[in-house]
Amino acid sequence: GAGVSQSPSNKVTEKGKDVELRCDPISGHTALYWYRQSLGQGLEFLIYFQGNSAPDKSGLPSDRFSAERTGGSVSTLTIQRTQQEDSAVYLCASSLAGGFSETQYFGPGTRLLVL
Amino acid sequence: AQSVTQLDSQVPVFEEAPVELRCNYSSSVSVYLFWYVQYPNQGLQLLLKYLSGSTLVKGINGFEAEFNKSQTSFHLRKPSVHISDTAEYFCAVSNMMDSNYQLIWGAGTKLIIKP
């Protein structure tokens, strides 16, 4: 079946502009994760959704970052007033139910460059 | 706080030679351990995971890893590498104290296969 998809694959924006990143999880997966991957670093957890709700948003680096999930499926990560330090690859993953032992399935990522 | 250390940012090795990619973690609670692989221009995918039972875990593409609780390590090994193993390998730990089921990630190790 179809895997996790993300769009756009690449995004170049100017400092101060808002951007929206989209994630389509695997059908039937209730858990969805957003991560940020900066050059030479591991993945940084941003937020986790179980269904449409996010129990804890403390992983978001600042209040310029927000995310929502509708219909228990598609999720959007929004970055307002982008800064150069926001440049990174943003990865989305989904898993069947959410849990410590579950495999997470990753999308190809959105590469964001803020000029 | 939990952390994951991948001691080598890059590991060059000749084709058909054995390889070991090192991973150490710190945690005050029991953990689940994962290795994910990211092939060039592809998304992250699960290589193997340790949940319980035998400390030697076998994964895809001939890789295996051994959980050593006393040394808090989960090193990845392959007896004979192939050019197709060229990729970045990430070690991750499941944070059982976190209701977000987030993974704590190492910085990654690039496996470079020399012909």
PDB file of C-alpha atoms in Angstrom:
ATOM      1  CA  GLY A   1       0.000   0.000   0.000  1.00  0.00           C
ATOM      2  CA  ALA A   2       0.921   3.648  -0.092  1.00  0.00           C
ATOM      3  CA  GLY A   3       3.463   4.879   2.377  1.00  0.00           C
ATOM      4  CA  VAL A   4       3.691   8.195   4.191  1.00  0.00           C
ATOM      5  CA  SER A   5       3.763  11.093   1.780  1.00  0.00           C
ATOM      6  CA  GLN A   6       4.873  14.665   2.393  1.00  0.00           C
ATOM      7  CA  SER A   7       4.560  17.815   0.377  1.00  0.00           C
ATOM      8  CA  PRO A   8       6.239  19.849  -0.833  1.00  0.00           C
ATOM      9  CA  SER A   9       9.469  17.901  -1.184  1.00  0.00           C
ATOM     10  CA  ASN A  10      11.439  21.138  -1.234  1.00  0.00           C
ATOM     11  CA  LYS A  11      10.532  24.623  -0.097  1.00  0.00           C
ATOM     12  CA  VAL A  12      12.565  27.780  -0.405  1.00  0.00           C
ATOM     13  CA  THR A  13      11.187  30.821   1.359  1.00  0.00           C
ATOM     14  CA  GLU A  14      12.272  34.233   2.496  1.00  0.00           C
ATOM     15  CA  LYS A  15      12.856  35.083   6.113  1.00  0.00           C
ATOM     16  CA  GLY A  16       9.657  36.289   7.745  1.00  0.00           C
ATOM     17  CA  LYS A  17       7.276  34.396   5.487  1.00  0.00           C
ATOM     18  CA  ASP A  18       4.917  31.652   6.698  1.00  0.00           C
ATOM     19  CA  VAL A  19       5.155  28.083   5.387  1.00  0.00           C
ATOM     20  CA  GLU A  20       2.873  25.054   5.561  1.00  0.00           C
ATOM     21  CA  LEU A  21       4.147  21.510   5.371  1.00  0.00           C
ATOM     22  CA  ARG A  22       1.788  18.626   4.749  1.00  0.00           C
ATOM     23  CA  CYS A  23       1.867  14.995   5.782  1.00  0.00           C
ATOM     24  CA  ASP A  24      -0.370  12.148   4.623  1.00  0.00           C
ATOM     25  CA  PRO A  25       0.113   9.147   6.925  1.00  0.00           C
ATOM     26  CA  ILE A  26      -0.455   5.522   6.063  1.00  0.00           C
ATOM     27  CA  SER A  27      -4.167   4.800   5.966  1.00  0.00           C
ATOM     28  CA  GLY A  28      -5.406   3.435   9.289  1.00  0.00           C
ATOM     29  CA  HIS A  29      -2.465   4.702  11.309  1.00  0.00           C
ATOM     30  CA  THR A  30      -3.738   6.646  14.301  1.00  0.00           C
ATOM     31  CA  ALA A  31      -0.392   7.941  15.527  1.00  0.00           C
ATOM     32  CA  LEU A  32       1.505  10.654  13.661  1.00  0.00           C
ATOM     33  CA  TYR A  33       4.824  12.290  14.499  1.00  0.00           C
ATOM     34  CA  TRP A  34       6.704  15.319  13.270  1.00  0.00           C
ATOM     35  CA  TYR A  35      10.498  15.509  13.534  1.00  0.00           C
ATOM     36  CA  ARG A  36      13.123  17.996  12.420  1.00  0.00           C
ATOM     37  CA  GLN A  37      16.477  16.856  11.075  1.00  0.00           C
ATOM     38  CA  SER A  38      19.227  19.425  10.931  1.00  0.00           C
ATOM     39  CA  LEU A  39      22.491  18.825   9.123  1.00  0.00           C
ATOM     40  CA  GLY A  40      24.761  16.469  11.027  1.00  0.00           C
ATOM     41  CA  GLN A  41      22.291  15.964  13.839  1.00  0.00           C
ATOM     42  CA  GLY A  42      19.806  13.347  14.837  1.00  0.00           C
ATOM     43  CA  LEU A  43      16.098  13.762  14.623  1.00  0.00           C
ATOM     44  CA  GLU A  44      14.491  16.272  16.944  1.00  0.00           C
ATOM     45  CA  PHE A  45      10.987  15.385  18.078  1.00  0.00           C
ATOM     46  CA  LEU A  46       8.457  18.152  17.487  1.00  0.00           C
ATOM     47  CA  ILE A  47       4.969  16.824  18.144  1.00  0.00           C
ATOM     48  CA  TYR A  48       2.886  13.672  18.356  1.00  0.00           C
ATOM     49  CA  PHE A  49      -0.747  13.168  17.403  1.00  0.00           C
ATOM     50  CA  GLN A  50      -3.023  10.401  18.563  1.00  0.00           C
ATOM     51  CA  GLY A  51      -6.028  10.771  16.332  1.00  0.00           C
ATOM     52  CA  ASN A  52      -6.678  14.492  16.040  1.00  0.00           C
ATOM     53  CA  SER A  53      -5.281  15.498  19.396  1.00  0.00           C
ATOM     54  CA  ALA A  54      -1.732  16.290  20.431  1.00  0.00           C
ATOM     55  CA  PRO A  55      -1.278  15.467  24.114  1.00  0.00           C
ATOM     56  CA  ASP A  56       1.916  17.460  24.464  1.00  0.00           C
ATOM     57  CA  LYS A  57       3.188  20.260  22.266  1.00  0.00           C
ATOM     58  CA  SER A  58       6.296  21.017  24.282  1.00  0.00           C
ATOM     59  CA  GLY A  59       8.568  19.620  21.552  1.00  0.00           C
ATOM     60  CA  LEU A  60       7.722  22.531  19.281  1.00  0.00           C
ATOM     61  CA  PRO A  61      10.755  24.863  19.377  1.00  0.00           C
ATOM     62  CA  SER A  62       8.826  28.129  19.618  1.00  0.00           C
ATOM     63  CA  ASP A  63       5.336  29.569  19.405  1.00  0.00           C
ATOM     64  CA  ARG A  64       5.965  30.237  15.710  1.00  0.00           C
ATOM     65  CA  PHE A  65       5.461  26.512  15.172  1.00  0.00           C
ATOM     66  CA  SER A  66       2.013  24.945  15.204  1.00  0.00           C
ATOM     67  CA  ALA A  67       0.498  21.741  13.902  1.00  0.00           C
ATOM     68  CA  GLU A  68      -2.903  20.295  13.404  1.00  0.00           C
ATOM     69  CA  ARG A  69      -4.419  17.075  12.246  1.00  0.00           C
ATOM     70  CA  THR A  70      -7.878  16.747  10.800  1.00  0.00           C
ATOM     71  CA  GLY A  71     -10.060  13.692  10.360  1.00  0.00           C
ATOM     72  CA  GLY A  72      -7.453  11.564  12.045  1.00  0.00           C
ATOM     73  CA  SER A  73      -5.459  11.633   8.833  1.00  0.00           C
ATOM     74  CA  VAL A  74      -3.677  14.544   7.148  1.00  0.00           C
ATOM     75  CA  SER A  75      -1.496  16.784   9.275  1.00  0.00           C
ATOM     76  CA  THR A  76      -0.137  20.252   8.608  1.00  0.00           C
ATOM     77  CA  LEU A  77       2.898  21.790  10.279  1.00  0.00           C
ATOM     78  CA  THR A  78       2.914  25.575  10.048  1.00  0.00           C
ATOM     79  CA  ILE A  79       5.911  27.773  10.683  1.00  0.00           C
ATOM     80  CA  GLN A  80       5.122  31.467  10.992  1.00  0.00           C
ATOM     81  CA  ARG A  81       7.625  34.270  10.420  1.00  0.00           C
ATOM     82  CA  THR A  82      10.317  31.825   9.341  1.00  0.00           C
ATOM     83  CA  GLN A  83      13.887  32.342  10.488  1.00  0.00           C
ATOM     84  CA  GLN A  84      17.094  31.054   8.928  1.00  0.00           C
ATOM     85  CA  GLU A  85      17.582  28.632  11.809  1.00  0.00           C
ATOM     86  CA  ASP A  86      14.340  26.930  10.752  1.00  0.00           C
ATOM     87  CA  SER A  87      16.147  25.559   7.691  1.00  0.00           C
ATOM     88  CA  ALA A  88      16.130  21.778   8.029  1.00  0.00           C
ATOM     89  CA  VAL A  89      14.456  18.642   6.758  1.00  0.00           C
ATOM     90  CA  TYR A  90      11.060  18.136   8.339  1.00  0.00           C
ATOM     91  CA  LEU A  91      10.064  14.498   8.626  1.00  0.00           C
ATOM     92  CA  CYS A  92       6.687  13.001   9.279  1.00  0.00           C
ATOM     93  CA  ALA A  93       6.122   9.463  10.516  1.00  0.00           C
ATOM     94  CA  SER A  94       3.094   7.381  11.369  1.00  0.00           C
ATOM     95  CA  SER A  95       2.491   4.215  13.338  1.00  0.00           C
ATOM     96  CA  LEU A  96      -0.483   1.953  13.750  1.00  0.00           C
ATOM     97  CA  ALA A  97      -1.609   2.871  17.253  1.00  0.00           C
ATOM     98  CA  GLY A  98       1.226   4.686  18.974  1.00  0.00           C
ATOM     99  CA  GLY A  99       3.337   2.810  21.489  1.00  0.00           C
ATOM    100  CA  PHE A 100       6.859   2.332  22.763  1.00  0.00           C
ATOM    101  CA  SER A 101       7.570  -0.754  20.690  1.00  0.00           C
ATOM    102  CA  GLU A 102       5.894   0.240  17.441  1.00  0.00           C
ATOM    103  CA  THR A 103       7.723   0.765  14.191  1.00  0.00           C
ATOM    104  CA  GLN A 104       7.393   4.280  12.837  1.00  0.00           C
ATOM    105  CA  TYR A 105       7.042   4.650   9.063  1.00  0.00           C
ATOM    106  CA  PHE A 106       8.642   7.762   7.663  1.00  0.00           C
ATOM    107  CA  GLY A 107       7.860   9.988   4.746  1.00  0.00           C
ATOM    108  CA  PRO A 108      10.588  11.318   2.429  1.00  0.00           C
ATOM    109  CA  GLY A 109      10.659  14.666   4.214  1.00  0.00           C
ATOM    110  CA  THR A 110      10.316  18.314   3.243  1.00  0.00           C
ATOM    111  CA  ARG A 111      13.590  20.157   2.819  1.00  0.00           C
ATOM    112  CA  LEU A 112      13.044  23.744   3.971  1.00  0.00           C
ATOM    113  CA  LEU A 113      15.497  26.499   3.154  1.00  0.00           C
ATOM    114  CA  VAL A 114      14.933  29.943   4.615  1.00  0.00           C
ATOM    115  CA  LEU A 115      16.912  32.662   2.863  1.00  0.00           C
TER     116      LEU A 115
ATOM    117  CA  ALA B   1      17.346  12.649  30.621  1.00  0.00           C
ATOM    118  CA  GLN B   2      17.784   9.980  28.048  1.00  0.00           C
ATOM    119  CA  SER B   3      20.383  10.309  25.336  1.00  0.00           C
ATOM    120  CA  VAL B   4      21.804   8.277  22.486  1.00  0.00           C
ATOM    121  CA  THR B   5      25.422   8.507  21.355  1.00  0.00           C
ATOM    122  CA  GLN B   6      26.671   7.256  18.033  1.00  0.00           C
ATOM    123  CA  LEU B   7      30.402   7.483  18.436  1.00  0.00           C
ATOM    124  CA  ASP B   8      31.319   7.644  14.765  1.00  0.00           C
ATOM    125  CA  SER B   9      29.921  10.183  12.350  1.00  0.00           C
ATOM    126  CA  GLN B  10      31.403   8.280   9.406  1.00  0.00           C
ATOM    127  CA  VAL B  11      32.684   4.736   8.983  1.00  0.00           C
ATOM    128  CA  PRO B  12      34.585   3.917   5.784  1.00  0.00           C
ATOM    129  CA  VAL B  13      34.985   0.219   5.051  1.00  0.00           C
ATOM    130  CA  PHE B  14      35.997  -1.869   2.067  1.00  0.00           C
ATOM    131  CA  GLU B  15      33.395  -3.898   0.251  1.00  0.00           C
ATOM    132  CA  GLU B  16      33.009  -7.443   1.662  1.00  0.00           C
ATOM    133  CA  ALA B  17      34.680  -6.427   4.927  1.00  0.00           C
ATOM    134  CA  PRO B  18      32.847  -6.625   8.272  1.00  0.00           C
ATOM    135  CA  VAL B  19      31.498  -3.514   9.916  1.00  0.00           C
ATOM    136  CA  GLU B  20      30.337  -2.434  13.366  1.00  0.00           C
ATOM    137  CA  LEU B  21      28.428   0.784  13.985  1.00  0.00           C
ATOM    138  CA  ARG B  22      28.432   1.763  17.616  1.00  0.00           C
ATOM    139  CA  CYS B  23      25.530   3.015  19.698  1.00  0.00           C
ATOM    140  CA  ASN B  24      25.425   3.769  23.398  1.00  0.00           C
ATOM    141  CA  TYR B  25      22.492   5.102  25.351  1.00  0.00           C
ATOM    142  CA  SER B  26      21.792   6.459  28.776  1.00  0.00           C
ATOM    143  CA  SER B  27      18.554   5.742  30.582  1.00  0.00           C
ATOM    144  CA  SER B  28      17.338   5.158  34.092  1.00  0.00           C
ATOM    145  CA  VAL B  29      14.459   2.965  32.916  1.00  0.00           C
ATOM    146  CA  SER B  30      14.017  -0.010  30.631  1.00  0.00           C
ATOM    147  CA  VAL B  31      14.209   0.806  26.958  1.00  0.00           C
ATOM    148  CA  TYR B  32      13.335  -0.460  23.564  1.00  0.00           C
ATOM    149  CA  LEU B  33      16.076   0.007  20.977  1.00  0.00           C
ATOM    150  CA  PHE B  34      15.922   0.607  17.259  1.00  0.00           C
ATOM    151  CA  TRP B  35      18.186   0.979  14.267  1.00  0.00           C
ATOM    152  CA  TYR B  36      16.823   2.872  11.285  1.00  0.00           C
ATOM    153  CA  VAL B  37      18.543   3.293   7.922  1.00  0.00           C
ATOM    154  CA  GLN B  38      18.295   6.131   5.433  1.00  0.00           C
ATOM    155  CA  TYR B  39      19.458   5.249   1.938  1.00  0.00           C
ATOM    156  CA  PRO B  40      20.419   8.126  -0.376  1.00  0.00           C
ATOM    157  CA  ASN B  41      17.360  10.096  -1.432  1.00  0.00           C
ATOM    158  CA  GLN B  42      15.019   7.810   0.474  1.00  0.00           C
ATOM    159  CA  GLY B  43      13.066   8.025   3.709  1.00  0.00           C
ATOM    160  CA  LEU B  44      14.070   6.403   6.984  1.00  0.00           C
ATOM    161  CA  GLN B  45      13.132   2.766   7.366  1.00  0.00           C
ATOM    162  CA  LEU B  46      13.399   0.296  10.210  1.00  0.00           C
ATOM    163  CA  LEU B  47      16.406  -2.013  10.085  1.00  0.00           C
ATOM    164  CA  LEU B  48      15.767  -3.889  13.331  1.00  0.00           C
ATOM    165  CA  LYS B  49      14.551  -3.430  16.883  1.00  0.00           C
ATOM    166  CA  TYR B  50      15.050  -4.953  20.299  1.00  0.00           C
ATOM    167  CA  LEU B  51      11.996  -5.301  22.487  1.00  0.00           C
ATOM    168  CA  SER B  52      12.711  -8.268  24.746  1.00  0.00           C
ATOM    169  CA  GLY B  53      14.037 -11.816  24.733  1.00  0.00           C
ATOM    170  CA  SER B  54      17.240 -12.742  22.945  1.00  0.00           C
ATOM    171  CA  THR B  55      19.764  -9.955  23.066  1.00  0.00           C
ATOM    172  CA  LEU B  56      20.897 -10.718  19.521  1.00  0.00           C
ATOM    173  CA  VAL B  57      18.471  -9.243  17.035  1.00  0.00           C
ATOM    174  CA  LYS B  58      18.535  -9.930  13.318  1.00  0.00           C
ATOM    175  CA  GLY B  59      17.254  -7.401  10.831  1.00  0.00           C
ATOM    176  CA  ILE B  60      16.937  -6.867   7.131  1.00  0.00           C
ATOM    177  CA  ASN B  61      19.791  -7.032   4.631  1.00  0.00           C
ATOM    178  CA  GLY B  62      21.982  -9.253   6.823  1.00  0.00           C
ATOM    179  CA  PHE B  63      22.383  -6.784   9.673  1.00  0.00           C
ATOM    180  CA  GLU B  64      22.232  -7.756  13.324  1.00  0.00           C
ATOM    181  CA  ALA B  65      22.597  -5.942  16.627  1.00  0.00           C
ATOM    182  CA  GLU B  66      23.332  -7.023  20.159  1.00  0.00           C
ATOM    183  CA  PHE B  67      21.774  -5.447  23.232  1.00  0.00           C
ATOM    184  CA  ASN B  68      24.222  -5.227  26.114  1.00  0.00           C
ATOM    185  CA  LYS B  69      22.443  -3.946  29.196  1.00  0.00           C
ATOM    186  CA  SER B  70      25.525  -3.692  31.392  1.00  0.00           C
ATOM    187  CA  GLN B  71      27.347  -1.588  28.807  1.00  0.00           C
ATOM    188  CA  THR B  72      24.160   0.220  27.699  1.00  0.00           C
ATOM    189  CA  SER B  73      25.064  -0.491  24.107  1.00  0.00           C
ATOM    190  CA  PHE B  74      23.277  -1.651  20.985  1.00  0.00           C
ATOM    191  CA  HIS B  75      25.964  -1.974  18.328  1.00  0.00           C
ATOM    192  CA  LEU B  76      25.024  -2.838  14.748  1.00  0.00           C
ATOM    193  CA  ARG B  77      27.053  -5.365  12.792  1.00  0.00           C
ATOM    194  CA  LYS B  78      27.276  -6.962   9.381  1.00  0.00           C
ATOM    195  CA  PRO B  79      29.842  -9.639   8.539  1.00  0.00           C
ATOM    196  CA  SER B  80      30.292  -8.583   4.909  1.00  0.00           C
ATOM    197  CA  VAL B  81      29.128  -5.263   3.499  1.00  0.00           C
ATOM    198  CA  HIS B  82      28.003  -4.529  -0.019  1.00  0.00           C
ATOM    199  CA  ILE B  83      28.080  -1.302  -1.973  1.00  0.00           C
ATOM    200  CA  SER B  84      24.297  -1.143  -1.585  1.00  0.00           C
ATOM    201  CA  ASP B  85      24.739  -0.742   2.184  1.00  0.00           C
ATOM    202  CA  THR B  86      25.923   2.816   1.633  1.00  0.00           C
ATOM    203  CA  ALA B  87      23.541   4.822   3.784  1.00  0.00           C
ATOM    204  CA  GLU B  88      23.190   6.716   7.030  1.00  0.00           C
ATOM    205  CA  TYR B  89      22.308   4.611  10.060  1.00  0.00           C
ATOM    206  CA  PHE B  90      20.474   5.969  13.091  1.00  0.00           C
ATOM    207  CA  CYS B  91      20.185   4.425  16.520  1.00  0.00           C
ATOM    208  CA  ALA B  92      17.100   5.339  18.559  1.00  0.00           C
ATOM    209  CA  VAL B  93      15.698   4.618  21.993  1.00  0.00           C
ATOM    210  CA  SER B  94      12.075   4.496  23.025  1.00  0.00           C
ATOM    211  CA  ASN B  95      11.484   6.826  25.943  1.00  0.00           C
ATOM    212  CA  MET B  96       9.162   4.888  28.223  1.00  0.00           C
ATOM    213  CA  MET B  97       8.738   7.839  30.543  1.00  0.00           C
ATOM    214  CA  ASP B  98       7.215   9.905  27.778  1.00  0.00           C
ATOM    215  CA  SER B  99       3.543   9.592  26.969  1.00  0.00           C
ATOM    216  CA  ASN B 100       4.258  10.871  23.471  1.00  0.00           C
ATOM    217  CA  TYR B 101       5.973   7.578  22.556  1.00  0.00           C
ATOM    218  CA  GLN B 102       8.755   9.634  21.070  1.00  0.00           C
ATOM    219  CA  LEU B 103      12.058   8.182  20.027  1.00  0.00           C
ATOM    220  CA  ILE B 104      15.346   9.660  21.209  1.00  0.00           C
ATOM    221  CA  TRP B 105      17.776   9.641  18.291  1.00  0.00           C
ATOM    222  CA  GLY B 106      21.507   9.482  17.822  1.00  0.00           C
ATOM    223  CA  ALA B 107      23.190  11.849  15.381  1.00  0.00           C
ATOM    224  CA  GLY B 108      23.664   9.118  12.773  1.00  0.00           C
ATOM    225  CA  THR B 109      26.617   7.274  11.257  1.00  0.00           C
ATOM    226  CA  LYS B 110      27.356   7.417   7.553  1.00  0.00           C
ATOM    227  CA  LEU B 111      28.541   4.082   6.241  1.00  0.00           C
ATOM    228  CA  ILE B 112      30.858   4.601   3.291  1.00  0.00           C
ATOM    229  CA  ILE B 113      31.677   1.512   1.252  1.00  0.00           C
ATOM    230  CA  LYS B 114      34.972   1.620  -0.599  1.00  0.00           C
ATOM    231  CA  PRO B 115      35.218  -0.546  -3.714  1.00  0.00           C
TER     232      PRO B 115
END
